[in-house]
Tab-separated table of C-alpha atoms in Angstrom:
chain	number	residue	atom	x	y	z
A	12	UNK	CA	0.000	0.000	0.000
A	13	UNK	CA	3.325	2.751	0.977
A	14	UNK	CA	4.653	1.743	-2.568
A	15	UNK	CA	0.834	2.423	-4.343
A	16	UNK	CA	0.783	5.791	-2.460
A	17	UNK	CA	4.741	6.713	-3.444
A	18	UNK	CA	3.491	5.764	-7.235
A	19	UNK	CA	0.444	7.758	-7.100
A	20	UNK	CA	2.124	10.678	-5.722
A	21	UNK	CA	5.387	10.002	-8.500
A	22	UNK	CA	2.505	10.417	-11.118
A	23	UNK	CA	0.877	13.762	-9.820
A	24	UNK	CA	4.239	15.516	-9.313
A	25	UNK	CA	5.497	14.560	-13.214
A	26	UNK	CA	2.049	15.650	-14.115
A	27	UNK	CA	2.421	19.163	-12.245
A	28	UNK	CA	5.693	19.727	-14.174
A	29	UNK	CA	4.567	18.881	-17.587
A	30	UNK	CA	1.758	21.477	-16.988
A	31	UNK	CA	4.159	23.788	-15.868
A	32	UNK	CA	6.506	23.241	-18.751
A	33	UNK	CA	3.157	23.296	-21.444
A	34	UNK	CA	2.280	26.565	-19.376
A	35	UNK	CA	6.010	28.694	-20.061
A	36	UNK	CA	6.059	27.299	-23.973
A	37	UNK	CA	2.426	28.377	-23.975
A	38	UNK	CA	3.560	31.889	-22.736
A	39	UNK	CA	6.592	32.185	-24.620
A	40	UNK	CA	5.041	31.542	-27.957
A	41	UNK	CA	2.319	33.806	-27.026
A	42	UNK	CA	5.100	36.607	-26.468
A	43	UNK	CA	6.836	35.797	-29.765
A	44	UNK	CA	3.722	35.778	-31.729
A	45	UNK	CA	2.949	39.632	-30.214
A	46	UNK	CA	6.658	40.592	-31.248
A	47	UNK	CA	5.871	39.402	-34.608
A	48	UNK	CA	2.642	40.874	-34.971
A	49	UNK	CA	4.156	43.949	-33.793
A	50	UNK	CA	6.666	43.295	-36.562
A	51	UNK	CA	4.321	42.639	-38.971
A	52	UNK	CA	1.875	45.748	-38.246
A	53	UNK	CA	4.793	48.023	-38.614
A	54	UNK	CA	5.571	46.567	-41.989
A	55	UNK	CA	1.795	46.909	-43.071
A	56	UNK	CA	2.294	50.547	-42.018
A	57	UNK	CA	5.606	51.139	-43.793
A	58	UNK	CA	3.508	49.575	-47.070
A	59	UNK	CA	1.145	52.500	-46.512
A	60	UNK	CA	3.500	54.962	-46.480
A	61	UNK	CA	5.201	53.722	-49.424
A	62	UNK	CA	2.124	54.368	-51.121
A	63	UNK	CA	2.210	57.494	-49.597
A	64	UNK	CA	5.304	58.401	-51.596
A	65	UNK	CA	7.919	58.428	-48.521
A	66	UNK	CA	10.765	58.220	-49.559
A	67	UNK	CA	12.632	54.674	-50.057
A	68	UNK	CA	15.584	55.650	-47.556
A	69	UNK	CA	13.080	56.083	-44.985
A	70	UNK	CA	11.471	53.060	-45.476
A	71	UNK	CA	15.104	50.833	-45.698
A	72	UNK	CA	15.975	52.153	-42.515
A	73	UNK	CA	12.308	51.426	-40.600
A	74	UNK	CA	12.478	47.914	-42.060
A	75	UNK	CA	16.492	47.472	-40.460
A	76	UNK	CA	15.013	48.887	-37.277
A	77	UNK	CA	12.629	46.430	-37.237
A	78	UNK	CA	14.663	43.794	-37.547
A	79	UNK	CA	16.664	44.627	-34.761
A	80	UNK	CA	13.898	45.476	-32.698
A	81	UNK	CA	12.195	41.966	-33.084
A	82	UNK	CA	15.976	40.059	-32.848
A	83	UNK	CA	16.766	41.863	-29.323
A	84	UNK	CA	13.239	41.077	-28.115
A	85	UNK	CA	13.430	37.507	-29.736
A	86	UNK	CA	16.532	36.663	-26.800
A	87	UNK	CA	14.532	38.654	-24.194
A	88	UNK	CA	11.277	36.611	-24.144
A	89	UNK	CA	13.590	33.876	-24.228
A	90	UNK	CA	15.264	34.276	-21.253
A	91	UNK	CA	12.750	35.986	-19.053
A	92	UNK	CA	10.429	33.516	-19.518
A	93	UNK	CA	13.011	30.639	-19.279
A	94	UNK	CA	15.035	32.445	-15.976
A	95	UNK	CA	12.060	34.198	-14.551
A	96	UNK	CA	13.638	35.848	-11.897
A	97	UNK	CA	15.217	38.036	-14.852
A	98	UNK	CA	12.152	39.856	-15.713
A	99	UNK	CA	12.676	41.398	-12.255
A	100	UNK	CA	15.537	43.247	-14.306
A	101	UNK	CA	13.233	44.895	-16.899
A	102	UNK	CA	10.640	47.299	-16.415
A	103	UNK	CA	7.030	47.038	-17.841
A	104	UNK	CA	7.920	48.202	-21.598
A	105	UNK	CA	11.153	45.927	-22.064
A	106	UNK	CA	13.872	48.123	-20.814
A	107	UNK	CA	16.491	47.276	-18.572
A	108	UNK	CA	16.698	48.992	-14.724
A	109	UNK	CA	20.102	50.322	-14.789
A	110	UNK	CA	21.935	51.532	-11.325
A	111	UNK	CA	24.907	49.453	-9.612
A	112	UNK	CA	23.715	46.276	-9.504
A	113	UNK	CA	23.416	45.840	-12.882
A	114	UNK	CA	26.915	47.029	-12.858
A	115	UNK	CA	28.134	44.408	-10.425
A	116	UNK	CA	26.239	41.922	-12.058
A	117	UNK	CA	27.892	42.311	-15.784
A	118	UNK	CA	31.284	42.571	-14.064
A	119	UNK	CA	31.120	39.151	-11.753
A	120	UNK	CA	28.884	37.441	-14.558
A	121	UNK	CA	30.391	39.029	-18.332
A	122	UNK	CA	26.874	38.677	-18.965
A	123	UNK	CA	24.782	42.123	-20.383
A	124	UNK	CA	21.005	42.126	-19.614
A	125	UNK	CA	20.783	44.811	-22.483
A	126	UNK	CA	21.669	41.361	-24.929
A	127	UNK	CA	20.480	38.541	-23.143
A	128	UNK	CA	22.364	36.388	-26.227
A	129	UNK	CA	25.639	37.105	-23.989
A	130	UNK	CA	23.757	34.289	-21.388
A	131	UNK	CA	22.767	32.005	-23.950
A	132	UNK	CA	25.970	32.117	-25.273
A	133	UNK	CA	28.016	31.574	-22.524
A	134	UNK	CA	26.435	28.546	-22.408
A	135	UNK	CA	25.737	27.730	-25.756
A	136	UNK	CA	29.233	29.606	-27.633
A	137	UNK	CA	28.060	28.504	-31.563
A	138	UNK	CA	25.122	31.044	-30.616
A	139	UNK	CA	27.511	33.390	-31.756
A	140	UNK	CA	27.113	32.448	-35.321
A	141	UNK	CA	23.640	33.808	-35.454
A	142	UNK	CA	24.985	37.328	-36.978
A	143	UNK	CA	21.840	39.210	-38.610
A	144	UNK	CA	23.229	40.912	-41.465
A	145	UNK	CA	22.636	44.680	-40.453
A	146	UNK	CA	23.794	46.363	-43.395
A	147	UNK	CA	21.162	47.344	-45.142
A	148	UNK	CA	22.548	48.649	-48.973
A	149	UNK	CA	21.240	48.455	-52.562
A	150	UNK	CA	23.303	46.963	-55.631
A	151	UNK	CA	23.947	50.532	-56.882
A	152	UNK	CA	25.445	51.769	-53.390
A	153	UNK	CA	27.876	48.543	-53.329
A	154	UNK	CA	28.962	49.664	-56.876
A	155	UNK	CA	30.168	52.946	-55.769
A	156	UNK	CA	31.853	51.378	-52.862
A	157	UNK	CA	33.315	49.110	-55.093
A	158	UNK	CA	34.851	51.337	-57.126
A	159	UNK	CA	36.855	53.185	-54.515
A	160	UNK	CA	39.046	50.309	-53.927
A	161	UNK	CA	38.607	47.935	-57.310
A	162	UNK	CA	41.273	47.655	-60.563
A	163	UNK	CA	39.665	45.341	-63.289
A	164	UNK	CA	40.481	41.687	-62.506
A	165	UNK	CA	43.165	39.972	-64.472
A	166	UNK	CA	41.729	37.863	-67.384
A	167	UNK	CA	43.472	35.019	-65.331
A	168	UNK	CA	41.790	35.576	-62.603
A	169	UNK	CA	40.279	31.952	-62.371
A	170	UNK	CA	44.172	30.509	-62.527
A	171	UNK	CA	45.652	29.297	-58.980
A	172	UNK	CA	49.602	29.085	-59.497
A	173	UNK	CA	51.274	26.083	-57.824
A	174	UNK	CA	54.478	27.391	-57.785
A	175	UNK	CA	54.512	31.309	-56.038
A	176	UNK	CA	57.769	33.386	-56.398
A	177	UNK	CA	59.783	32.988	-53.045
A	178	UNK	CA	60.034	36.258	-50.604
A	179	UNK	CA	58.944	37.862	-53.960
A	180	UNK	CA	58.581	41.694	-52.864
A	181	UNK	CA	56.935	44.283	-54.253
A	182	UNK	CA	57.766	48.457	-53.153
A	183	UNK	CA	54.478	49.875	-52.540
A	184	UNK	CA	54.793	53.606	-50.964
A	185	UNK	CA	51.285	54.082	-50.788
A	186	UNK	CA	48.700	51.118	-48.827
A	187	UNK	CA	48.196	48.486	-50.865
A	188	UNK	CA	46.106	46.301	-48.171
A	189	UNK	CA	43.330	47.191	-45.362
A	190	UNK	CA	43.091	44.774	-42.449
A	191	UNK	CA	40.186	45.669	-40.319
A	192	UNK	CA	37.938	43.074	-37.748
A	193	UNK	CA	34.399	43.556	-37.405
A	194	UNK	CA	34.375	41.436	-34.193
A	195	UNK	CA	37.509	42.399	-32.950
A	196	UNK	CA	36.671	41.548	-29.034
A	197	UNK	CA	36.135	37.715	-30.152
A	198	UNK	CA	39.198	35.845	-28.449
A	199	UNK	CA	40.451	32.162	-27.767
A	200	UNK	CA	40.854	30.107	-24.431
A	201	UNK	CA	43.229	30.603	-21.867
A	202	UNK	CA	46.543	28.924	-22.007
A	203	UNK	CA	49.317	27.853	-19.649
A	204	UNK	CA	51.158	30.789	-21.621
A	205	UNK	CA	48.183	33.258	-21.846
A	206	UNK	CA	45.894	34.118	-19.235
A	207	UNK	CA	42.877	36.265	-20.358
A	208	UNK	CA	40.531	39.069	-18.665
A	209	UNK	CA	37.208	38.147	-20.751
A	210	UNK	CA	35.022	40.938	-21.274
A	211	UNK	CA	32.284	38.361	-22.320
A	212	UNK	CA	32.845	34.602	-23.103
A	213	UNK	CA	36.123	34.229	-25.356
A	214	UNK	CA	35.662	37.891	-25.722
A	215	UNK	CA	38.298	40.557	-24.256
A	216	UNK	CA	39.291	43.940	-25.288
A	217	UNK	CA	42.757	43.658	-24.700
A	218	UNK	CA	43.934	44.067	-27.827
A	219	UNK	CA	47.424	41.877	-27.240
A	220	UNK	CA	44.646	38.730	-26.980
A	221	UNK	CA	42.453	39.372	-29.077
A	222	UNK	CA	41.647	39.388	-33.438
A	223	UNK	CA	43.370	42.487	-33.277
A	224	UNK	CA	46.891	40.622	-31.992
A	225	UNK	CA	46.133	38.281	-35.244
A	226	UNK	CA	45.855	41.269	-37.497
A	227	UNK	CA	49.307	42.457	-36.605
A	228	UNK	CA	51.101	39.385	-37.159
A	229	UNK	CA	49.804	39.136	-40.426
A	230	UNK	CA	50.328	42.960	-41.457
A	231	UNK	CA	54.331	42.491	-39.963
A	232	UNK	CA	54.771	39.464	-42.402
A	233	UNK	CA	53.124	41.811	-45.203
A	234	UNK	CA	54.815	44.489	-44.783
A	235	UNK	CA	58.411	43.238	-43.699
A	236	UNK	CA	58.792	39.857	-45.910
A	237	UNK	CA	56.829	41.437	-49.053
A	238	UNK	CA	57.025	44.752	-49.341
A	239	UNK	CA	53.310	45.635	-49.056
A	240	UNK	CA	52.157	48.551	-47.460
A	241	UNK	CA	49.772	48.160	-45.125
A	242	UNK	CA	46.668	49.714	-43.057
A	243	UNK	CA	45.542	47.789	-40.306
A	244	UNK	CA	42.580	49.363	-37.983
A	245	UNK	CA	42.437	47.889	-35.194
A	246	UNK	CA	38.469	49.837	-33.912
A	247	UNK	CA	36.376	47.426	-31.875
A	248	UNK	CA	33.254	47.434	-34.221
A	249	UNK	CA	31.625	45.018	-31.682
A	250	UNK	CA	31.494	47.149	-28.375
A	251	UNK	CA	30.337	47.660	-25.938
A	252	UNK	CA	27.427	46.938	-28.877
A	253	UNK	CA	27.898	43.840	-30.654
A	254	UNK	CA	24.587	44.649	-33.151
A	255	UNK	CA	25.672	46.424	-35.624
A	256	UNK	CA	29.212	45.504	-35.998
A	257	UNK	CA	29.460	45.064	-39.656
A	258	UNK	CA	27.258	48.504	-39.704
A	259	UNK	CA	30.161	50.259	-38.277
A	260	UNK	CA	33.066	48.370	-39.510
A	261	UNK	CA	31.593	49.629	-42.599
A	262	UNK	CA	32.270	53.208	-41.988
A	263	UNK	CA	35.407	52.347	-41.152
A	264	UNK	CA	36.472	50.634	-44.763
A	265	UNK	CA	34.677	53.339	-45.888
A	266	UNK	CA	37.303	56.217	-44.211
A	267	UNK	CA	40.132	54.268	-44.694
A	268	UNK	CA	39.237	53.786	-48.385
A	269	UNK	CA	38.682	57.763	-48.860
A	270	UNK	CA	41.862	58.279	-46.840
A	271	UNK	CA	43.873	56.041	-48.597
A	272	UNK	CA	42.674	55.099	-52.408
A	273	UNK	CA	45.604	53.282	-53.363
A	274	UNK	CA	43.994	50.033	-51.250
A	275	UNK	CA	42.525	47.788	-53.434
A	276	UNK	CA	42.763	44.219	-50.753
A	277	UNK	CA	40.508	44.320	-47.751
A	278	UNK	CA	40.462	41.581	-44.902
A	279	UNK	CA	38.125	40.976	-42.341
A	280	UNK	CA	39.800	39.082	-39.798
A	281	UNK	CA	38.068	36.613	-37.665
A	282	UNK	CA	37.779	33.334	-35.532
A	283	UNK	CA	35.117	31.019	-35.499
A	284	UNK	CA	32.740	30.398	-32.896
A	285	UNK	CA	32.042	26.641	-31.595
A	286	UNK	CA	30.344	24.137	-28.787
A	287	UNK	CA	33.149	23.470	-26.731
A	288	UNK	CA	33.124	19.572	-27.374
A	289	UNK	CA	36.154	17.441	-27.897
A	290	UNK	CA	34.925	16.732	-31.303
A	291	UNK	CA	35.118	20.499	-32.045
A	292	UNK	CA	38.210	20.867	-30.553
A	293	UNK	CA	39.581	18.372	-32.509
A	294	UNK	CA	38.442	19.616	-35.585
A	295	UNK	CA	39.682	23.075	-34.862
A	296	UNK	CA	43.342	21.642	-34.228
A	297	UNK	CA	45.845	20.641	-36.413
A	298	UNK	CA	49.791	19.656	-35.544
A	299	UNK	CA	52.560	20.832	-38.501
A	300	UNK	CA	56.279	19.589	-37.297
A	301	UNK	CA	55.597	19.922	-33.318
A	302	UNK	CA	53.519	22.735	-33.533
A	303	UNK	CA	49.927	22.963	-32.699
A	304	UNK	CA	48.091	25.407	-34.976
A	305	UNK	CA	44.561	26.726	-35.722
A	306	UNK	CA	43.060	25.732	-38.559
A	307	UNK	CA	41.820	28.395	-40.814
A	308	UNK	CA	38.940	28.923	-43.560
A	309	UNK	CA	37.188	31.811	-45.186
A	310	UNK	CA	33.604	32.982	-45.669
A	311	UNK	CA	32.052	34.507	-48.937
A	312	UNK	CA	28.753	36.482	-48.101
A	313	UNK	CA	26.713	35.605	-51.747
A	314	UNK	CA	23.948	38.444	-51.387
A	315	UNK	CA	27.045	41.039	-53.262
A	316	UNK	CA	26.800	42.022	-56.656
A	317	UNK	CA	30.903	40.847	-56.999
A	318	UNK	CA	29.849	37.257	-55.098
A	319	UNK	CA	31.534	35.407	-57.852
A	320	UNK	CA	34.834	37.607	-57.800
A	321	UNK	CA	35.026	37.410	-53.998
A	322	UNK	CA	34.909	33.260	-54.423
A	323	UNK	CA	37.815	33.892	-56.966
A	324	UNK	CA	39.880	35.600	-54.586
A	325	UNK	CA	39.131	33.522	-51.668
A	326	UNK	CA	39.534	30.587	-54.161
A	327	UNK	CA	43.523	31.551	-54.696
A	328	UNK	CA	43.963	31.741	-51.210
A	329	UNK	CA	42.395	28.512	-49.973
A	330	UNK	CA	44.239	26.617	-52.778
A	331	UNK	CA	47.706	28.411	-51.870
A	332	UNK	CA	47.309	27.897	-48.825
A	333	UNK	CA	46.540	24.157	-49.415
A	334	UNK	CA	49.415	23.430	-51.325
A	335	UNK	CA	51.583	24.692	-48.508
A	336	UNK	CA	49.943	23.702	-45.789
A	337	UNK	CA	47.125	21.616	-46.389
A	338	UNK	CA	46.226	19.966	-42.884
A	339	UNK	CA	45.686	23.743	-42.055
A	340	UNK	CA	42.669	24.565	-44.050
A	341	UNK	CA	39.296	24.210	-44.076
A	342	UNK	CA	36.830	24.258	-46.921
A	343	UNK	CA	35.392	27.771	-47.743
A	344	UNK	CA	32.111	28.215	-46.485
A	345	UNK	CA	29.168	30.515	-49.047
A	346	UNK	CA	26.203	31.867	-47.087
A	347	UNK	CA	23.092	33.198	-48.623
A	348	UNK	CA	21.893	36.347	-47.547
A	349	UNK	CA	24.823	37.678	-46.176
A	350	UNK	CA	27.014	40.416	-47.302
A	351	UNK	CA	30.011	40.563	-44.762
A	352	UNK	CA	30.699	44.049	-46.544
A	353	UNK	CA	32.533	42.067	-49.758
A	354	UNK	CA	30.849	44.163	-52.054
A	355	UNK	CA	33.767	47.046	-51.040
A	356	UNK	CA	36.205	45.126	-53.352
A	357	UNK	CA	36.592	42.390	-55.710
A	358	UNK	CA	39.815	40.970	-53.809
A	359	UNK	CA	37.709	41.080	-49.696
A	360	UNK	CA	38.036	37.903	-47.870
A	361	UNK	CA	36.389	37.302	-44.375
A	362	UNK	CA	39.401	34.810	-43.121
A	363	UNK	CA	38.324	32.740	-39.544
A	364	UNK	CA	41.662	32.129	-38.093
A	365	UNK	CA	40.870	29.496	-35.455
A	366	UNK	CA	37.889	29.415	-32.948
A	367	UNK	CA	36.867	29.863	-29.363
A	368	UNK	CA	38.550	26.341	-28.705
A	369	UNK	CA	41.693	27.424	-30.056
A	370	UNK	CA	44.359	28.908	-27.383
A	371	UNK	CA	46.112	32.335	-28.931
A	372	UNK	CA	49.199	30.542	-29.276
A	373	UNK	CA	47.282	28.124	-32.049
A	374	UNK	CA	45.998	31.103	-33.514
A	375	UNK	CA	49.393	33.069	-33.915
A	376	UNK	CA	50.865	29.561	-35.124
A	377	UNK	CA	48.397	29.267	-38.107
A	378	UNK	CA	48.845	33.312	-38.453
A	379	UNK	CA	52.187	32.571	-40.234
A	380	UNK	CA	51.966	30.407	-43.331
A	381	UNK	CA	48.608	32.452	-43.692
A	382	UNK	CA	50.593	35.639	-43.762
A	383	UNK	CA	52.907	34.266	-46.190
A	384	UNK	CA	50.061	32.845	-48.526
A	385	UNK	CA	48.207	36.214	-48.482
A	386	UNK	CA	51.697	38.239	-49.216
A	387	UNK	CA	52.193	35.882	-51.773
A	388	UNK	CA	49.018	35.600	-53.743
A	389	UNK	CA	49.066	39.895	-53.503
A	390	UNK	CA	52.642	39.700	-55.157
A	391	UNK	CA	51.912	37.300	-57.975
A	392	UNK	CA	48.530	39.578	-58.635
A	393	UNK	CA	50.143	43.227	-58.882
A	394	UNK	CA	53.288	41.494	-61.164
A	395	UNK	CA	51.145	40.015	-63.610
């Protein structure tokens, strides 16, 4: 009779949770439907005052707000209805109570209730992929960036050479190359070597441990082994605000285009973002002699009006870099509807050196022959 009672009351309590769980999905697909109508109703009204005759920069820059407005609030419901002890945080209409605690809390926990993603995240590090494309910019206006960095491409553009001149230099006096990071906080894991303050997970702003340290090893082989002179901005585009990063890594091309028109090769430097799993880690890692090195890969954004001469240039320096080092690279990757602010030149790349798995020292290790295979892909282009 105890056990019937322990099994009846076994029952009830499993019962009580999956109303409780059915009760939070039913409220947080309630909330999500009410951010998308509100979504939606905004566009309807946008509609009428295209017919209106507004004009269409108004209406570009509504529908990017929107966006934003409905990602943000997207990770909110999320998490307040998940954790609810965080809607304590917000006030009635979504915003955030600021003061000191909210202070102390980002501090101790690298975690900012104004972009709940940081929590998810920090659990979940591949979140990080989810990068809404926040540029918002028609064919015509990527033409006219284009052409403040872009030279016709050689007729033999599709050609990889196997055999690239050695230390080849060429004597630029003017910039030849822009290196720039639109997530420059993004950073790798600690190391007996390398201890790191993290501003958010595998995110710091000191710039010795971060993309920005990558950047510089690759402009000192540039510009010391080659000959090529070259820019490299070193702005962190992704705070204290990550949205928006490509947004204002834009303006920065932008200057530094204006500033200097003699560039004509832009790179976006990166590292990836992964599940920390040993099956991740081990595809992140590669060992060259007794070295252990990052492995590296590049990403072509296909929503550009120069997609196909992006691929090209990304093309010669994946298969360079193969036939030097070929355990170090990884297959490009294409992704519809994104940009990645390619359309500025017909020789961009997006290079991910490494990932959030990787330690710095990996990072800097792959760094080299990449270097080497960028300086000498740019040296066999501008002799031909």
């Amino acid at each position: 009779m105890h056990i019937k009672w322990k099994n009846i009351v076994y029952v009830l309590v499993v019962c009580l949770l999956v109303f409780a769980v059915v009760q939070q999905v039913g409220i947080l697909v309630g909330n999500i439907r009410n951010v998308t109508a509100f979504t939606e109703n905004d566009e309807a009204t946008k509609e009428e005052i295209a017919e209106e005759e507004v004009s269409k920069e108004e209406g570009k820059a509504d529908n990017s707000n929107d966006k934003k407005v409905f990602n943000n609030e997207f990770f909110k419901i999320i998490m307040k209805k998940s954790i609810p002890a965080m809607e304590l945080g917000y006030k009635k209409n979504g915003e955030e109570k600021g003061g000191l605690l909210s202070a102390i809390f980002a501090a101790t926990t690298k975690i900012n209730m104004k972009d709940p993603k940081t929590l998810l995240s920090s659990q979940i590090p591949m979140l990080e992929k989810y990068e809404p494309d926040d540029v918002e910019i028609t064919v015509e206006e990527q033409k006219a960036f284009n052409e403040l960095t872009q030279k016709p491409m050689n007729d033999e553009k599709t050609e990889v050479a196997t055999t690239m001149p050695s230390r080849a230099k060429l004597d630029n006096k003017e910039p030849l190359v822009l290196i720039y990071h639109s997530h420059a906080t993004e950073s790798f894991m600690e190391s007996d070597q390398t201890k790191i303050e993290y501003s958010s997970p595998y995110r710091t702003l000191d710039k010795s441990k971060n993309m920005v340290k990558i950047g510089e090893e690759i402009k000192n082989i540039l510009e010391k082994q080659y000959g090529i002179k070259v820019i490299h901005d070193t702005t962190l585009h992704d705070y204290p605000d990550y949205n928006e990063s490509y947004s204002r890594s834009l303006k920065t091309v932008e200057k530094q285009v204006k500033e200097n028109p003699s560039i004509k090769y832009v790179f976006d430097l990166h590292r990836d973002g992964l599940n920390d799993t040993p099956k991740n880690r081990e595809k992140t890692v590669t060992v060259f002699g007794e070295q252990k090195s990052a492995k590296v890969f590049m990403v072509v954004g296909k929503d550009n009006f120069n997609a196909q001469q992006n691929m090209q240039f990304a093309q010669k320096i994946q298969n360079n870099l193969k036939n030097k080092q070929p355990e170090l690279t990884q297959p490009i990757v294409a992704r519809e509807n994104r940009k990645y602010n390619q359309f500025v030149s017909d020789y961009a790349a997006l290079i991910e050196v490494g990932s959030n798995l990787n330690t710095l020292e990996e990072a800097l290790q792959a760094s080299v022959p990449l270097g080497h295979v960028i300086g000498e892909v740019i040296v066999n282009q501008e002799k031909k």
